[in-house]
């Protein structure tokens, strides 16, 4: 394997260079050097012993986890000829989805989504850099996003080691897209359960409201990254200004585009279902309020005639025979009870409650 090309950064750029994310994962580097006959995995702790560039018979995948150690990132950039603008984009965690194609490399900036221990949806900045015979992946954490890709290289699944490095680049991208599809599937299942809670009175739906708002927020967050990526992906499938993508691998890249289209369709379906569940939640609240108002109205209706009777007997006339009767008080109670029960029976017969 030959030596890597040295890249020089000016001092002003290095002074402004900074990681803008919230992750505190120290930067570690691992490498997969492979050919059709062999595959070597080399875990690294620091920037020392960074693998040299491969020759024409070997390919190299460098996996960078954590973007906080700038010295390691800069050393890697110098060794593998990463230009200043690409390096700054890699360290900008809130960078929008981007596909940059040049004659020398192809930079892809995407977002990976995952749930933490509190079931809160988090977003992670992921960058893929493709060169002639090596690919570099950057991520903010040490989550095993590409664990299956490493196993595929080790076991030569689908003869991945016998293909070019742009095929490996597509597999890495597909891993991120498939993870997004899984997250969207989880959101869809949660929305279906919320709908069941709202329809079936036997299920508790006390927390459905906040869950619906959280689901709608997550859908909007994913749309902000997936929709622009879908619009830019044709530049990756049909790059006219680079020879990094080989023609024999284009069908596989088109299949990746189909996966992304599926993710967009599922996301749109989730958005419509979230709106439907939200409307159902509002309707249930209105029905619950109507039930409460109906009960209060029934109680008020029962007491209206009783209030009338009490009001008549409460007038201060000098001549009121009822006040002189020996059983007038008992008769008043009997009249009040009979009138109240009669009103209640009438409402019940009319099925007003």
mmCIF file of C-alpha atoms in Angstrom:
data_model
loop_
_atom_site.group_PDB
_atom_site.id
_atom_site.type_symbol
_atom_site.label_atom_id
_atom_site.label_comp_id
_atom_site.label_asym_id
_atom_site.label_seq_id
_atom_site.Cartn_x
_atom_site.Cartn_y
_atom_site.Cartn_z
ATOM 1 C CA UNK A 1 0.000 0.000 0.000
ATOM 2 C CA UNK A 2 1.283 3.438 -0.958
ATOM 3 C CA UNK A 3 1.602 6.593 1.062
ATOM 4 C CA UNK A 4 -1.258 9.058 1.403
ATOM 5 C CA UNK A 5 -1.206 12.517 -0.060
ATOM 6 C CA UNK A 6 -0.558 15.269 2.456
ATOM 7 C CA UNK A 7 -3.069 18.085 2.650
ATOM 8 C CA UNK A 8 -2.134 21.436 4.179
ATOM 9 C CA UNK A 9 -4.627 23.645 6.058
ATOM 10 C CA UNK A 10 -4.019 27.305 6.664
ATOM 11 C CA UNK A 11 -3.729 28.535 10.225
ATOM 12 C CA UNK A 12 -6.844 30.729 10.038
ATOM 13 C CA UNK A 13 -8.933 27.708 9.068
ATOM 14 C CA UNK A 14 -7.533 25.612 11.911
ATOM 15 C CA UNK A 15 -8.285 28.369 14.429
ATOM 16 C CA UNK A 16 -11.924 28.520 13.323
ATOM 17 C CA UNK A 17 -12.345 24.757 13.084
ATOM 18 C CA UNK A 18 -14.716 23.452 15.768
ATOM 19 C CA UNK A 19 -17.233 20.687 16.338
ATOM 20 C CA UNK A 20 -20.714 22.193 16.802
ATOM 21 C CA UNK A 21 -22.621 19.163 18.088
ATOM 22 C CA UNK A 22 -23.715 18.086 21.565
ATOM 23 C CA UNK A 23 -22.068 14.658 21.704
ATOM 24 C CA UNK A 24 -19.024 14.170 23.941
ATOM 25 C CA UNK A 25 -17.777 10.909 22.414
ATOM 26 C CA UNK A 26 -13.958 10.916 22.036
ATOM 27 C CA UNK A 27 -12.789 10.408 18.482
ATOM 28 C CA UNK A 28 -11.744 6.862 17.616
ATOM 29 C CA UNK A 29 -10.754 5.423 14.256
ATOM 30 C CA UNK A 30 -11.245 1.892 12.955
ATOM 31 C CA UNK A 31 -10.356 0.605 9.519
ATOM 32 C CA UNK A 32 -11.334 -2.244 7.250
ATOM 33 C CA UNK A 33 -8.732 -3.075 4.592
ATOM 34 C CA UNK A 34 -10.089 -5.667 2.200
ATOM 35 C CA UNK A 35 -9.694 -7.264 -1.166
ATOM 36 C CA UNK A 36 -11.380 -10.172 -2.906
ATOM 37 C CA UNK A 37 -9.240 -12.660 -0.958
ATOM 38 C CA UNK A 38 -8.767 -11.092 2.476
ATOM 39 C CA UNK A 39 -10.125 -8.631 5.015
ATOM 40 C CA UNK A 40 -8.284 -7.024 7.940
ATOM 41 C CA UNK A 41 -9.967 -5.078 10.722
ATOM 42 C CA UNK A 42 -7.814 -2.627 12.707
ATOM 43 C CA UNK A 43 -9.307 -0.841 15.710
ATOM 44 C CA UNK A 44 -7.543 2.408 16.556
ATOM 45 C CA UNK A 45 -7.633 4.546 19.669
ATOM 46 C CA UNK A 46 -6.013 7.772 18.446
ATOM 47 C CA UNK A 47 -4.716 9.351 15.260
ATOM 48 C CA UNK A 48 -1.509 7.341 15.458
ATOM 49 C CA UNK A 49 -1.148 4.389 13.124
ATOM 50 C CA UNK A 50 -3.821 5.701 10.787
ATOM 51 C CA UNK A 51 -3.966 3.253 7.867
ATOM 52 C CA UNK A 52 -2.140 4.307 4.733
ATOM 53 C CA UNK A 53 -3.913 4.614 1.419
ATOM 54 C CA UNK A 54 -4.662 1.341 -0.364
ATOM 55 C CA UNK A 55 -3.287 0.264 -3.715
ATOM 56 C CA UNK A 56 -5.351 -0.685 -6.745
ATOM 57 C CA UNK A 57 -5.927 -4.236 -5.475
ATOM 58 C CA UNK A 58 -7.188 -3.233 -2.024
ATOM 59 C CA UNK A 59 -10.029 -1.100 -0.733
ATOM 60 C CA UNK A 60 -10.262 0.685 2.559
ATOM 61 C CA UNK A 61 -13.120 1.707 4.823
ATOM 62 C CA UNK A 62 -12.231 4.054 7.658
ATOM 63 C CA UNK A 63 -14.856 4.413 10.377
ATOM 64 C CA UNK A 64 -14.587 7.532 12.565
ATOM 65 C CA UNK A 65 -16.714 7.583 15.732
ATOM 66 C CA UNK A 66 -16.881 10.835 17.641
ATOM 67 C CA UNK A 67 -15.972 14.294 16.332
ATOM 68 C CA UNK A 68 -14.754 15.996 19.496
ATOM 69 C CA UNK A 69 -10.996 15.381 19.161
ATOM 70 C CA UNK A 70 -10.025 17.972 16.565
ATOM 71 C CA UNK A 71 -6.371 16.881 16.439
ATOM 72 C CA UNK A 72 -7.428 13.436 15.281
ATOM 73 C CA UNK A 73 -9.860 14.821 12.710
ATOM 74 C CA UNK A 74 -7.248 17.211 11.313
ATOM 75 C CA UNK A 75 -4.619 14.463 11.147
ATOM 76 C CA UNK A 76 -7.076 12.245 9.310
ATOM 77 C CA UNK A 77 -7.929 15.076 6.920
ATOM 78 C CA UNK A 78 -4.274 15.667 6.117
ATOM 79 C CA UNK A 79 -3.582 11.999 5.560
ATOM 80 C CA UNK A 80 -6.563 11.357 3.297
ATOM 81 C CA UNK A 81 -6.682 14.658 1.431
ATOM 82 C CA UNK A 82 -9.979 16.010 2.814
ATOM 83 C CA UNK A 83 -10.386 19.606 1.704
ATOM 84 C CA UNK A 84 -11.210 22.414 4.118
ATOM 85 C CA UNK A 85 -14.849 22.908 3.153
ATOM 86 C CA UNK A 86 -15.623 19.193 3.466
ATOM 87 C CA UNK A 87 -13.897 19.001 6.835
ATOM 88 C CA UNK A 88 -15.886 21.987 8.111
ATOM 89 C CA UNK A 89 -19.149 20.422 6.869
ATOM 90 C CA UNK A 90 -18.272 17.185 8.649
ATOM 91 C CA UNK A 91 -17.799 19.015 11.963
ATOM 92 C CA UNK A 92 -20.976 21.115 11.568
ATOM 93 C CA UNK A 93 -23.527 18.914 13.322
ATOM 94 C CA UNK A 94 -26.577 20.963 12.305
ATOM 95 C CA UNK A 95 -25.623 20.991 8.629
ATOM 96 C CA UNK A 96 -28.461 20.357 6.217
ATOM 97 C CA UNK A 97 -28.608 17.219 4.105
ATOM 98 C CA UNK A 98 -26.098 17.584 1.314
ATOM 99 C CA UNK A 99 -24.601 15.720 -1.638
ATOM 100 C CA UNK A 100 -21.411 17.240 -3.028
ATOM 101 C CA UNK A 101 -19.876 15.628 -6.121
ATOM 102 C CA UNK A 102 -16.442 16.521 -7.491
ATOM 103 C CA UNK A 103 -13.929 14.762 -9.716
ATOM 104 C CA UNK A 104 -11.922 13.722 -6.654
ATOM 105 C CA UNK A 105 -14.535 12.734 -4.088
ATOM 106 C CA UNK A 106 -18.197 12.497 -3.222
ATOM 107 C CA UNK A 107 -19.434 13.883 0.100
ATOM 108 C CA UNK A 108 -22.773 12.802 1.499
ATOM 109 C CA UNK A 109 -24.213 14.381 4.664
ATOM 110 C CA UNK A 110 -27.239 12.611 6.136
ATOM 111 C CA UNK A 111 -28.985 12.261 9.493
ATOM 112 C CA UNK A 112 -29.477 9.078 11.464
ATOM 113 C CA UNK A 113 -32.343 8.761 13.965
ATOM 114 C CA UNK A 114 -32.614 6.637 17.098
ATOM 115 C CA UNK A 115 -34.533 6.412 20.381
ATOM 116 C CA UNK A 116 -32.660 6.867 23.654
ATOM 117 C CA UNK A 117 -33.439 5.248 27.008
ATOM 118 C CA UNK A 118 -36.236 7.774 27.632
ATOM 119 C CA UNK A 119 -37.901 6.922 24.302
ATOM 120 C CA UNK A 120 -36.976 10.349 22.949
ATOM 121 C CA UNK A 121 -36.091 10.558 19.263
ATOM 122 C CA UNK A 122 -32.554 11.830 18.715
ATOM 123 C CA UNK A 123 -30.767 12.804 15.520
ATOM 124 C CA UNK A 124 -27.124 12.086 14.716
ATOM 125 C CA UNK A 125 -24.919 13.753 12.110
ATOM 126 C CA UNK A 126 -23.459 11.180 9.690
ATOM 127 C CA UNK A 127 -21.075 11.913 6.799
ATOM 128 C CA UNK A 128 -19.773 9.592 4.080
ATOM 129 C CA UNK A 129 -16.764 10.450 1.918
ATOM 130 C CA UNK A 130 -16.090 8.407 -1.209
ATOM 131 C CA UNK A 131 -12.772 8.407 -3.032
ATOM 132 C CA UNK A 132 -11.371 6.200 -5.778
ATOM 133 C CA UNK A 133 -10.502 3.194 -3.626
ATOM 134 C CA UNK A 134 -11.454 4.145 -0.086
ATOM 135 C CA UNK A 135 -14.443 5.464 1.834
ATOM 136 C CA UNK A 136 -14.539 7.301 5.169
ATOM 137 C CA UNK A 137 -17.570 7.386 7.451
ATOM 138 C CA UNK A 138 -18.010 9.963 10.216
ATOM 139 C CA UNK A 139 -20.547 9.857 13.044
ATOM 140 C CA UNK A 140 -20.994 11.797 16.254
ATOM 141 C CA UNK A 141 -21.338 8.834 18.625
ATOM 142 C CA UNK A 142 -20.031 5.297 18.882
ATOM 143 C CA UNK A 143 -23.413 3.713 18.181
ATOM 144 C CA UNK A 144 -23.137 0.549 16.014
ATOM 145 C CA UNK A 145 -24.800 2.145 12.998
ATOM 146 C CA UNK A 146 -22.694 0.139 10.547
ATOM 147 C CA UNK A 147 -22.246 -3.033 12.583
ATOM 148 C CA UNK A 148 -23.937 -5.196 9.945
ATOM 149 C CA UNK A 149 -21.717 -3.694 7.241
ATOM 150 C CA UNK A 150 -18.624 -4.749 9.164
ATOM 151 C CA UNK A 151 -19.984 -8.278 9.524
ATOM 152 C CA UNK A 152 -20.764 -8.348 5.806
ATOM 153 C CA UNK A 153 -17.138 -7.479 5.021
ATOM 154 C CA UNK A 154 -15.859 -10.065 7.456
ATOM 155 C CA UNK A 155 -18.047 -12.842 6.037
ATOM 156 C CA UNK A 156 -17.925 -11.557 2.449
ATOM 157 C CA UNK A 157 -21.729 -11.515 2.354
ATOM 158 C CA UNK A 158 -23.038 -11.175 -1.207
ATOM 159 C CA UNK A 159 -19.383 -11.052 -2.305
ATOM 160 C CA UNK A 160 -19.089 -7.508 -1.016
ATOM 161 C CA UNK A 161 -15.290 -7.714 -0.909
ATOM 162 C CA UNK A 162 -15.167 -8.554 -4.602
ATOM 163 C CA UNK A 163 -16.950 -5.343 -5.551
ATOM 164 C CA UNK A 164 -15.620 -1.818 -5.793
ATOM 165 C CA UNK A 165 -15.585 0.642 -2.927
ATOM 166 C CA UNK A 166 -18.532 2.629 -4.295
ATOM 167 C CA UNK A 167 -20.658 -0.470 -3.688
ATOM 168 C CA UNK A 168 -19.549 -0.387 -0.049
ATOM 169 C CA UNK A 169 -20.432 3.310 -0.009
ATOM 170 C CA UNK A 170 -23.955 2.401 -1.137
ATOM 171 C CA UNK A 171 -24.253 -0.250 1.583
ATOM 172 C CA UNK A 172 -23.305 2.292 4.253
ATOM 173 C CA UNK A 173 -25.907 4.693 2.926
ATOM 174 C CA UNK A 174 -28.508 1.945 2.753
ATOM 175 C CA UNK A 175 -27.865 1.104 6.419
ATOM 176 C CA UNK A 176 -28.788 4.667 7.395
ATOM 177 C CA UNK A 177 -31.910 4.661 5.200
ATOM 178 C CA UNK A 178 -33.075 1.284 6.536
ATOM 179 C CA UNK A 179 -32.696 2.593 10.073
ATOM 180 C CA UNK A 180 -34.907 5.559 9.148
ATOM 181 C CA UNK A 181 -37.504 3.151 7.751
ATOM 182 C CA UNK A 182 -37.443 1.213 11.035
ATOM 183 C CA UNK A 183 -37.927 4.414 13.049
ATOM 184 C CA UNK A 184 -40.849 5.438 10.830
ATOM 185 C CA UNK A 185 -42.337 1.970 11.326
ATOM 186 C CA UNK A 186 -42.126 2.429 15.101
ATOM 187 C CA UNK A 187 -43.888 5.783 14.825
ATOM 188 C CA UNK A 188 -46.595 4.170 12.695
ATOM 189 C CA UNK A 189 -47.146 1.391 15.264
ATOM 190 C CA UNK A 190 -47.378 3.911 18.097
ATOM 191 C CA UNK A 191 -49.974 5.916 16.153
ATOM 192 C CA UNK A 192 -52.024 2.770 15.553
ATOM 193 C CA UNK A 193 -51.961 2.010 19.292
ATOM 194 C CA UNK A 194 -53.033 5.575 20.089
ATOM 195 C CA UNK A 195 -55.937 5.191 17.693
ATOM 196 C CA UNK A 196 -56.987 1.947 19.406
ATOM 197 C CA UNK A 197 -56.830 3.693 22.781
ATOM 198 C CA UNK A 198 -59.100 6.452 21.522
ATOM 199 C CA UNK A 199 -61.617 4.082 19.918
ATOM 200 C CA UNK A 200 -61.716 1.360 22.575
ATOM 201 C CA UNK A 201 -63.057 2.791 25.859
ATOM 202 C CA UNK A 202 -61.521 -0.141 27.731
ATOM 203 C CA UNK A 203 -57.989 1.092 27.014
ATOM 204 C CA UNK A 204 -56.450 3.950 28.930
ATOM 205 C CA UNK A 205 -55.827 7.023 26.823
ATOM 206 C CA UNK A 206 -54.789 9.516 29.466
ATOM 207 C CA UNK A 207 -51.350 10.099 27.880
ATOM 208 C CA UNK A 208 -52.448 9.978 24.257
ATOM 209 C CA UNK A 209 -52.464 13.753 23.849
ATOM 210 C CA UNK A 210 -48.753 14.308 24.643
ATOM 211 C CA UNK A 211 -47.859 11.178 22.661
ATOM 212 C CA UNK A 212 -49.648 12.505 19.575
ATOM 213 C CA UNK A 213 -47.833 15.825 19.820
ATOM 214 C CA UNK A 214 -44.505 14.007 20.225
ATOM 215 C CA UNK A 215 -45.205 11.812 17.187
ATOM 216 C CA UNK A 216 -46.127 14.821 15.050
ATOM 217 C CA UNK A 217 -42.962 16.601 16.147
ATOM 218 C CA UNK A 218 -40.813 13.570 15.290
ATOM 219 C CA UNK A 219 -42.422 13.278 11.869
ATOM 220 C CA UNK A 220 -41.684 16.919 11.124
ATOM 221 C CA UNK A 221 -38.068 16.504 12.249
ATOM 222 C CA UNK A 222 -37.556 13.533 9.955
ATOM 223 C CA UNK A 223 -39.232 15.261 7.023
ATOM 224 C CA UNK A 224 -36.808 18.183 7.277
ATOM 225 C CA UNK A 225 -33.939 15.821 6.505
ATOM 226 C CA UNK A 226 -35.446 13.042 4.386
ATOM 227 C CA UNK A 227 -37.341 15.164 1.837
ATOM 228 C CA UNK A 228 -34.293 17.289 0.817
ATOM 229 C CA UNK A 229 -32.205 14.116 0.647
ATOM 230 C CA UNK A 230 -34.740 12.521 -1.683
ATOM 231 C CA UNK A 231 -34.593 15.564 -3.945
ATOM 232 C CA UNK A 232 -30.785 15.487 -4.126
ATOM 233 C CA UNK A 233 -30.306 11.741 -4.489
ATOM 234 C CA UNK A 234 -30.464 11.760 -8.339
ATOM 235 C CA UNK A 235 -27.102 13.564 -8.276
ATOM 236 C CA UNK A 236 -25.730 10.534 -6.470
ATOM 237 C CA UNK A 237 -27.349 7.984 -8.783
ATOM 238 C CA UNK A 238 -26.408 9.741 -12.024
ATOM 239 C CA UNK A 239 -23.249 11.732 -11.314
ATOM 240 C CA UNK A 240 -22.115 13.284 -14.589
ATOM 241 C CA UNK A 241 -19.021 15.011 -13.219
ATOM 242 C CA UNK A 242 -17.237 12.097 -11.542
ATOM 243 C CA UNK A 243 -16.110 8.544 -12.303
ATOM 244 C CA UNK A 244 -16.375 7.392 -8.692
ATOM 245 C CA UNK A 245 -19.681 5.571 -9.299
ATOM 246 C CA UNK A 246 -19.280 2.609 -11.609
ATOM 247 C CA UNK A 247 -21.969 1.631 -14.069
ATOM 248 C CA UNK A 248 -22.257 -1.914 -12.739
ATOM 249 C CA UNK A 249 -23.271 -0.561 -9.336
ATOM 250 C CA UNK A 250 -25.919 1.857 -10.588
ATOM 251 C CA UNK A 251 -28.783 -0.710 -10.293
ATOM 252 C CA UNK A 252 -27.984 -1.131 -6.606
ATOM 253 C CA UNK A 253 -27.958 2.636 -6.117
ATOM 254 C CA UNK A 254 -31.328 2.854 -7.866
ATOM 255 C CA UNK A 255 -32.571 0.269 -5.352
ATOM 256 C CA UNK A 256 -31.374 2.565 -2.560
ATOM 257 C CA UNK A 257 -33.434 5.317 -4.137
ATOM 258 C CA UNK A 258 -36.460 3.006 -3.985
ATOM 259 C CA UNK A 259 -35.821 2.442 -0.272
ATOM 260 C CA UNK A 260 -35.678 6.178 0.260
ATOM 261 C CA UNK A 261 -38.891 6.618 -1.719
ATOM 262 C CA UNK A 262 -40.504 4.043 0.573
ATOM 263 C CA UNK A 263 -39.317 6.020 3.590
ATOM 264 C CA UNK A 264 -40.850 9.201 2.151
ATOM 265 C CA UNK A 265 -44.168 7.447 1.473
ATOM 266 C CA UNK A 266 -44.270 5.919 4.962
ATOM 267 C CA UNK A 267 -43.457 9.283 6.471
ATOM 268 C CA UNK A 268 -46.267 10.946 4.561
ATOM 269 C CA UNK A 269 -48.663 8.179 5.621
ATOM 270 C CA UNK A 270 -47.600 8.687 9.245
ATOM 271 C CA UNK A 271 -48.210 12.408 8.935
ATOM 272 C CA UNK A 272 -51.761 11.825 7.678
ATOM 273 C CA UNK A 273 -52.411 9.215 10.352
ATOM 274 C CA UNK A 274 -51.059 11.531 13.055
ATOM 275 C CA UNK A 275 -53.453 14.251 11.896
ATOM 276 C CA UNK A 276 -56.334 11.751 11.904
ATOM 277 C CA UNK A 277 -55.473 10.549 15.419
ATOM 278 C CA UNK A 278 -55.187 14.147 16.597
ATOM 279 C CA UNK A 279 -58.635 14.944 15.163
ATOM 280 C CA UNK A 280 -60.019 11.817 16.835
ATOM 281 C CA UNK A 281 -58.483 12.905 20.126
ATOM 282 C CA UNK A 282 -60.125 16.333 19.830
ATOM 283 C CA UNK A 283 -63.449 14.694 18.942
ATOM 284 C CA UNK A 284 -63.191 12.403 21.979
ATOM 285 C CA UNK A 285 -62.560 15.391 24.211
ATOM 286 C CA UNK A 286 -65.617 17.126 22.740
ATOM 287 C CA UNK A 287 -67.736 14.030 23.316
ATOM 288 C CA UNK A 288 -66.490 13.753 26.879
ATOM 289 C CA UNK A 289 -67.333 17.378 27.484
ATOM 290 C CA UNK A 290 -70.774 16.887 25.940
ATOM 291 C CA UNK A 291 -71.409 13.952 28.286
ATOM 292 C CA UNK A 292 -70.475 16.096 31.262
ATOM 293 C CA UNK A 293 -72.705 18.938 30.111
ATOM 294 C CA UNK A 294 -75.587 16.517 29.519
ATOM 295 C CA UNK A 295 -75.342 15.172 33.066
ATOM 296 C CA UNK A 296 -75.247 18.674 34.484
ATOM 297 C CA UNK A 297 -78.262 19.620 32.352
ATOM 298 C CA UNK A 298 -80.254 16.618 33.631
ATOM 299 C CA UNK A 299 -79.505 17.554 37.233
ATOM 300 C CA UNK A 300 -80.517 21.159 36.552
ATOM 301 C CA UNK A 301 -83.725 20.048 34.830
ATOM 302 C CA UNK A 302 -84.754 17.901 37.804
ATOM 303 C CA UNK A 303 -84.323 20.801 40.195
ATOM 304 C CA UNK A 304 -86.141 23.397 38.074
ATOM 305 C CA UNK A 305 -89.711 22.383 39.141
ATOM 306 C CA UNK A 306 -88.522 21.859 42.724
ATOM 307 C CA UNK A 307 -87.061 25.357 42.757
ATOM 308 C CA UNK A 308 -90.383 26.697 41.419
ATOM 309 C CA UNK A 309 -92.382 24.996 44.162
ATOM 310 C CA UNK A 310 -90.033 26.153 46.897
ATOM 311 C CA UNK A 311 -90.161 29.671 45.438
ATOM 312 C CA UNK A 312 -93.967 29.723 45.583
ATOM 313 C CA UNK A 313 -94.048 28.615 49.217
ATOM 314 C CA UNK A 314 -91.305 31.078 50.048
ATOM 315 C CA UNK A 315 -93.489 34.114 49.225
ATOM 316 C CA UNK A 316 -94.425 36.246 52.225
ATOM 317 C CA UNK A 317 -98.231 36.287 51.963
ATOM 318 C CA UNK A 318 -100.236 36.644 55.173
ATOM 319 C CA UNK A 319 -102.847 34.087 54.118
ATOM 320 C CA UNK A 320 -101.165 30.765 53.135
ATOM 321 C CA UNK A 321 -103.334 27.804 54.344
ATOM 322 C CA UNK A 322 -100.456 25.289 53.881
ATOM 323 C CA UNK A 323 -98.468 26.861 56.678
ATOM 324 C CA UNK A 324 -101.292 26.147 59.128
ATOM 325 C CA UNK A 325 -101.743 22.470 58.251
ATOM 326 C CA UNK A 326 -100.559 19.923 60.767
ATOM 327 C CA UNK A 327 -98.890 17.834 58.081
ATOM 328 C CA UNK A 328 -98.011 20.634 55.707
ATOM 329 C CA UNK A 329 -94.240 20.121 56.070
ATOM 330 C CA UNK A 330 -94.565 16.372 55.348
ATOM 331 C CA UNK A 331 -96.844 17.071 52.391
ATOM 332 C CA UNK A 332 -94.302 19.530 50.972
ATOM 333 C CA UNK A 333 -91.590 16.899 51.104
ATOM 334 C CA UNK A 334 -93.825 14.330 49.445
ATOM 335 C CA UNK A 335 -94.670 16.769 46.648
ATOM 336 C CA UNK A 336 -90.997 17.634 46.124
ATOM 337 C CA UNK A 337 -89.950 13.950 46.002
ATOM 338 C CA UNK A 338 -92.786 12.973 43.656
ATOM 339 C CA UNK A 339 -92.124 15.875 41.298
ATOM 340 C CA UNK A 340 -88.363 15.137 41.290
ATOM 341 C CA UNK A 341 -88.900 11.416 40.578
ATOM 342 C CA UNK A 342 -91.492 12.197 37.896
ATOM 343 C CA UNK A 343 -89.070 14.550 36.142
ATOM 344 C CA UNK A 344 -86.265 11.978 36.374
ATOM 345 C CA UNK A 345 -88.527 9.211 34.992
ATOM 346 C CA UNK A 346 -89.614 11.435 32.091
ATOM 347 C CA UNK A 347 -86.003 12.209 31.132
ATOM 348 C CA UNK A 348 -85.088 8.556 31.414
ATOM 349 C CA UNK A 349 -88.015 7.505 29.232
ATOM 350 C CA UNK A 350 -86.947 10.027 26.593
ATOM 351 C CA UNK A 351 -83.423 8.527 26.756
ATOM 352 C CA UNK A 352 -81.841 11.876 27.399
ATOM 353 C CA UNK A 353 -79.255 10.259 29.629
#
